[in-house]
Short mmCIF file of C-alpha atoms in Angstrom, two decimals:
data_model
loop_
_atom_site.label_atom_id
_atom_site.label_comp_id
_atom_site.label_asym_id
_atom_site.label_seq_id
_atom_site.Cartn_x
_atom_site.Cartn_y
_atom_site.Cartn_z
CA UNK A 1 4.78 16.74 -1.85
CA UNK A 2 3.65 14.89 1.54
CA UNK A 3 5.65 12.15 3.30
CA UNK A 4 4.23 8.76 4.28
CA UNK A 5 5.76 5.84 6.61
CA UNK A 6 6.21 2.55 5.38
CA UNK A 7 5.93 -0.90 7.21
CA UNK A 8 4.97 0.39 10.41
CA UNK A 9 3.86 -3.29 10.97
CA UNK A 10 6.87 -5.04 10.87
CA UNK A 11 10.32 -5.55 12.99
CA UNK A 12 10.01 -3.04 15.76
CA UNK A 13 6.41 -2.36 14.56
CA UNK A 14 5.67 -6.07 14.68
CA UNK A 15 4.40 -5.56 18.42
CA UNK A 16 1.85 -3.65 20.93
CA UNK A 17 4.28 -1.15 22.02
CA UNK A 18 6.39 -0.63 19.06
CA UNK A 19 3.49 -0.18 16.41
CA UNK A 20 1.37 2.34 18.88
CA UNK A 21 4.50 4.39 19.51
CA UNK A 22 5.55 4.39 16.05
CA UNK A 23 1.93 5.37 14.79
CA UNK A 24 1.68 8.01 17.51
CA UNK A 25 4.94 9.60 16.52
CA UNK A 26 4.47 9.40 13.31
CA UNK A 27 1.16 11.44 13.35
CA UNK A 28 2.96 13.78 15.80
CA UNK A 29 5.81 14.66 13.28
CA UNK A 30 3.35 15.65 10.50
CA UNK A 31 3.68 12.27 8.04
CA UNK A 32 0.49 12.37 6.39
CA UNK A 33 0.51 8.34 6.05
CA UNK A 34 1.18 4.73 7.42
CA UNK A 35 1.50 2.05 5.08
CA UNK A 36 1.50 -1.66 6.25
CA UNK A 37 3.56 -4.17 4.46
CA UNK A 38 1.91 -7.42 2.99
CA UNK A 39 3.28 -10.87 2.47
CA UNK A 40 1.01 -13.57 4.00
CA UNK A 41 3.97 -16.33 3.88
CA UNK A 42 7.51 -16.19 2.85
CA UNK A 43 9.31 -18.39 1.30
CA UNK A 44 11.70 -20.59 3.42
CA UNK A 45 14.46 -20.98 2.99
CA UNK A 46 14.64 -17.14 1.34
CA UNK A 47 14.98 -17.25 -2.35
CA UNK A 48 14.98 -14.15 -4.64
CA UNK A 49 13.11 -12.33 -5.46
CA UNK A 50 11.90 -12.28 -1.80
CA UNK A 51 12.20 -8.90 -0.18
CA UNK A 52 12.40 -10.59 3.44
CA UNK A 53 14.02 -13.45 5.13
CA UNK A 54 11.30 -16.40 6.29
CA UNK A 55 11.89 -15.61 10.09
CA UNK A 56 11.16 -11.75 9.48
CA UNK A 57 8.31 -10.47 12.02
CA UNK A 58 5.30 -8.67 10.08
CA UNK A 59 1.92 -8.50 11.34
CA UNK A 60 -1.10 -8.93 8.94
CA UNK A 61 -1.63 -5.63 6.77
CA UNK A 62 -4.95 -5.36 7.42
CA UNK A 63 -5.38 -6.46 11.15
CA UNK A 64 -2.43 -3.97 11.60
CA UNK A 65 -4.59 -1.09 10.47
CA UNK A 66 -7.15 -1.72 12.96
CA UNK A 67 -4.69 -1.26 15.70
CA UNK A 68 -3.24 1.72 14.11
CA UNK A 69 -6.71 3.61 13.92
CA UNK A 70 -6.92 3.21 17.48
CA UNK A 71 -3.67 4.83 18.28
CA UNK A 72 -4.08 7.77 16.07
CA UNK A 73 -6.44 10.60 15.08
CA UNK A 74 -5.51 12.21 11.73
CA UNK A 75 -3.18 10.23 9.97
CA UNK A 76 -3.89 7.95 6.59
CA UNK A 77 -3.91 4.43 6.98
CA UNK A 78 -2.58 2.49 4.05
CA UNK A 79 -1.96 -0.93 2.56
CA UNK A 80 1.10 -0.70 0.79
CA UNK A 81 0.18 -2.63 -0.71
CA UNK A 82 -2.28 -5.71 -0.26
CA UNK A 83 -1.24 -8.56 -2.80
CA UNK A 84 -5.13 -8.79 -4.16
CA UNK A 85 -4.62 -12.00 -6.04
CA UNK A 86 -4.12 -13.89 -3.28
CA UNK A 87 -6.89 -12.31 -1.09
CA UNK A 88 -10.78 -13.18 -1.00
CA UNK A 89 -12.07 -9.96 -2.33
CA UNK A 90 -15.45 -10.13 -0.65
CA UNK A 91 -13.40 -11.18 2.73
CA UNK A 92 -11.19 -8.49 1.96
CA UNK A 93 -13.61 -5.74 1.21
CA UNK A 94 -15.68 -6.10 4.48
CA UNK A 95 -12.24 -6.17 6.44
CA UNK A 96 -11.14 -2.95 4.83
CA UNK A 97 -14.74 -1.50 5.25
CA UNK A 98 -14.35 -1.82 9.16
CA UNK A 99 -11.02 -0.21 9.05
CA UNK A 100 -12.42 2.78 7.37
CA UNK A 101 -15.38 3.09 9.57
CA UNK A 102 -13.15 2.37 12.72
CA UNK A 103 -10.69 4.86 11.78
CA UNK A 104 -13.37 7.79 10.88
CA UNK A 105 -12.56 7.20 6.84
CA UNK A 106 -8.95 7.23 6.94
CA UNK A 107 -8.41 4.32 4.52
CA UNK A 108 -6.58 4.04 1.74
CA UNK A 109 -6.51 0.94 -0.05
CA UNK A 110 -2.52 0.14 -2.21
CA UNK A 111 -2.90 -3.27 -4.15
CA UNK A 112 -0.53 -4.72 -6.28
CA UNK A 113 -0.76 -8.11 -8.32
CA UNK A 114 2.57 -9.50 -6.81
CA UNK A 115 5.56 -11.36 -7.96
CA UNK A 116 6.28 -13.79 -5.35
CA UNK A 117 5.63 -16.93 -7.02
CA UNK A 118 6.08 -19.30 -3.69
CA UNK A 119 3.72 -17.22 -1.81
CA UNK A 120 1.21 -17.34 -4.84
CA UNK A 121 1.38 -20.70 -5.50
CA UNK A 122 1.40 -21.70 -1.29
CA UNK A 123 -1.62 -19.70 -1.71
CA UNK A 124 -3.56 -21.34 -4.33
CA UNK A 125 -3.11 -18.30 -6.74
CA UNK A 126 -1.25 -19.31 -10.18
CA UNK A 127 1.47 -16.68 -11.43
CA UNK A 128 -0.25 -16.06 -14.47
CA UNK A 129 -3.12 -14.03 -15.12
CA UNK A 130 -2.59 -12.45 -11.57
CA UNK A 131 -2.95 -9.17 -13.17
CA UNK A 132 -6.47 -9.78 -14.75
CA UNK A 133 -7.69 -11.32 -11.19
CA UNK A 134 -6.24 -8.01 -9.73
CA UNK A 135 -8.46 -5.99 -11.81
CA UNK A 136 -11.63 -8.22 -11.43
CA UNK A 137 -11.17 -8.47 -7.68
CA UNK A 138 -10.59 -4.60 -7.35
CA UNK A 139 -14.18 -4.26 -9.72
CA UNK A 140 -15.80 -6.84 -7.28
CA UNK A 141 -14.86 -4.59 -4.00
CA UNK A 142 -16.05 -1.34 -5.69
CA UNK A 143 -19.38 -3.06 -6.45
CA UNK A 144 -19.73 -4.29 -2.90
CA UNK A 145 -19.03 -0.93 -1.64
CA UNK A 146 -20.66 1.35 -3.54
CA UNK A 147 -23.48 -0.36 -5.49
CA UNK A 148 -27.13 0.24 -3.70
CA UNK A 149 -27.69 -3.30 -4.86
CA UNK A 150 -24.30 -5.22 -5.17
CA UNK A 151 -23.53 -7.65 -8.07
CA UNK A 152 -20.30 -8.78 -10.00
CA UNK A 153 -20.05 -11.43 -12.33
CA UNK A 154 -16.57 -12.25 -13.71
CA UNK A 155 -14.11 -14.88 -14.34
CA UNK A 156 -12.86 -15.21 -10.79
CA UNK A 157 -15.55 -13.93 -8.75
CA UNK A 158 -19.40 -13.73 -8.99
CA UNK A 159 -22.04 -12.57 -6.64
CA UNK A 160 -25.36 -11.06 -6.58
CA UNK A 161 -28.44 -10.87 -4.02
CA UNK A 162 -25.75 -9.88 -0.88
CA UNK A 163 -24.81 -7.14 0.69
CA UNK A 164 -22.52 -6.26 3.54
CA UNK A 165 -22.64 -3.01 6.14
CA UNK A 166 -21.57 -0.84 6.98
CA UNK A 167 -20.21 0.32 3.69
CA UNK A 168 -16.99 2.53 3.81
CA UNK A 169 -17.65 6.32 5.19
CA UNK A 170 -16.70 7.94 1.65
CA UNK A 171 -15.33 6.34 -1.65
CA UNK A 172 -12.20 4.44 -0.74
CA UNK A 173 -9.00 6.15 -2.48
CA UNK A 174 -7.25 3.28 -4.75
CA UNK A 175 -3.38 3.13 -5.27
CA UNK A 176 -2.09 0.53 -7.24
CA UNK A 177 1.27 -0.60 -7.28
CA UNK A 178 3.63 -2.17 -9.65
CA UNK A 179 6.59 -1.43 -12.07
CA UNK A 180 5.26 -2.43 -15.34
CA UNK A 181 3.33 -1.08 -18.34
CA UNK A 182 0.57 -3.36 -17.14
CA UNK A 183 0.37 -2.19 -13.69
CA UNK A 184 0.80 1.86 -14.64
CA UNK A 185 -2.53 0.89 -16.94
CA UNK A 186 -4.16 -0.48 -14.01
CA UNK A 187 -3.73 2.49 -12.14
CA UNK A 188 -4.46 4.80 -14.67
CA UNK A 189 -7.78 2.96 -15.44
CA UNK A 190 -8.95 1.43 -11.98
CA UNK A 191 -7.21 3.56 -9.29
CA UNK A 192 -6.90 7.33 -7.93
CA UNK A 193 -3.10 6.58 -7.55
CA UNK A 194 -0.08 4.72 -8.53
CA UNK A 195 2.79 3.31 -5.93
CA UNK A 196 6.04 2.80 -7.00
CA UNK A 197 8.77 0.82 -5.03
CA UNK A 198 12.22 1.69 -4.17
CA UNK A 199 13.15 4.14 -7.21
CA UNK A 200 15.95 6.28 -7.48
CA UNK A 201 15.46 9.82 -9.34
CA UNK A 202 15.96 8.62 -12.96
CA UNK A 203 13.99 5.80 -12.44
CA UNK A 204 11.35 7.33 -10.64
CA UNK A 205 10.95 9.73 -13.61
CA UNK A 206 11.03 7.24 -16.29
CA UNK A 207 7.84 5.36 -14.41
CA UNK A 208 6.05 8.68 -13.82
CA UNK A 209 6.43 9.02 -17.46
CA UNK A 210 4.77 5.58 -18.56
CA UNK A 211 2.00 6.31 -15.87
CA UNK A 212 1.44 9.65 -16.90
CA UNK A 213 1.20 8.44 -20.64
CA UNK A 214 -1.59 5.65 -19.51
CA UNK A 215 -3.42 8.20 -17.50
CA UNK A 216 -3.84 10.74 -20.83
CA UNK A 217 -4.64 7.79 -22.69
CA UNK A 218 -7.37 7.02 -20.22
CA UNK A 219 -8.16 10.34 -19.05
CA UNK A 220 -7.48 10.62 -15.56
CA UNK A 221 -4.74 11.86 -13.15
CA UNK A 222 -3.51 9.33 -10.60
CA UNK A 223 -1.60 10.54 -7.65
CA UNK A 224 2.30 9.32 -7.68
CA UNK A 225 3.30 8.00 -4.58
CA UNK A 226 7.32 6.68 -4.45
CA UNK A 227 9.29 4.87 -2.00
CA UNK A 228 12.86 6.22 -2.78
CA UNK A 229 15.63 4.28 -3.01
CA UNK A 230 18.20 6.76 -1.55
CA UNK A 231 18.73 8.91 2.02
CA UNK A 232 16.75 12.01 1.50
CA UNK A 233 17.58 15.94 2.36
CA UNK A 234 15.43 18.71 0.88
CA UNK A 235 17.23 18.89 -2.39
CA UNK A 236 16.42 15.70 -3.23
CA UNK A 237 13.11 15.87 -2.32
CA UNK A 238 12.23 18.60 -4.24
CA UNK A 239 14.15 16.86 -7.59
CA UNK A 240 11.48 14.00 -6.68
CA UNK A 241 8.70 16.45 -6.70
CA UNK A 242 10.16 17.90 -9.99
CA UNK A 243 10.13 14.48 -11.24
CA UNK A 244 6.37 14.25 -10.61
CA UNK A 245 5.96 12.52 -7.36
CA UNK A 246 3.37 13.69 -4.87
CA UNK A 247 3.92 11.56 -1.93
CA UNK A 248 7.35 10.01 -0.43
CA UNK A 249 6.69 7.03 1.61
CA UNK A 250 9.80 6.23 3.61
CA UNK A 251 11.40 2.64 4.59
CA UNK A 252 14.34 2.04 6.67
CA UNK A 253 16.38 -0.95 6.48
CA UNK A 254 15.12 -3.77 7.72
CA UNK A 255 15.48 -4.83 11.74
CA UNK A 256 15.99 -1.57 13.06
CA UNK A 257 15.34 -1.55 17.03
CA UNK A 258 12.23 0.67 18.09
CA UNK A 259 14.82 3.42 19.31
CA UNK A 260 16.40 3.64 15.57
CA UNK A 261 13.05 3.71 14.12
CA UNK A 262 11.98 6.80 16.36
CA UNK A 263 15.30 8.54 15.40
CA UNK A 264 14.88 7.65 11.65
CA UNK A 265 11.24 9.46 11.91
CA UNK A 266 12.57 12.21 13.70
CA UNK A 267 15.39 12.54 11.02
CA UNK A 268 13.39 12.53 8.26
CA UNK A 269 10.53 14.59 9.53
CA UNK A 270 8.40 16.68 7.22
CA UNK A 271 9.33 19.85 8.91
CA UNK A 272 13.15 19.02 7.95
CA UNK A 273 12.81 17.55 4.85
CA UNK A 274 10.05 20.12 3.14
CA UNK A 275 11.42 22.82 4.28
#
């Protein structure tokens, strides 16, 4: 079991001093990863199921990783998770490869099909077909990152006779988010891991069971990350581990001050919860 920290790019982290301090402290305390949240736009006024108020300060997920890379040395830097259908896959592949190079190979690419219809609509992406689009975009990005002569032809993206350098320093780990069976299947078939958001113990166990079933059918063994929906202590951490969770990605309630975020990081530090 390892511990990560979610949304260093929001609220107290949505500024130069806060983002740098949160990243450095998380690395100092032994967290294994930082996961940036992603919403390009938010519904205004807020409507369900939007997770944030429209005025919530949230830096761009990928730009933030480049800044966090400059203020850390070892901690993994992850998108948690980019809403992939609403991004141009070639532009995103270039941005993420740049982060990987500048961070010394510390990138983890977390992606999700998305669920917030007003955001998707504003960016010109229909809710229907977003899962298929997500899978295709990921395959296209892999082609640009990994093929000697990149080429891809699909329904939503098609290219050949182009290239992009520098490439990522190694194979970029991909984590697929989402709580549906289709998302579990994408994680098992296309990714290296799966990410579940705000899950209690019973919900986490049920989700992991479904992920493992899809993985067994695909012949893979995805890494499992979960943001817990309850406060943690060493016993609760062990219970998540027993449910099949490999990494807990901690998230605090919105709107904390920088001092409160620092206190949260210290109270939930790995040397306390993983004892």
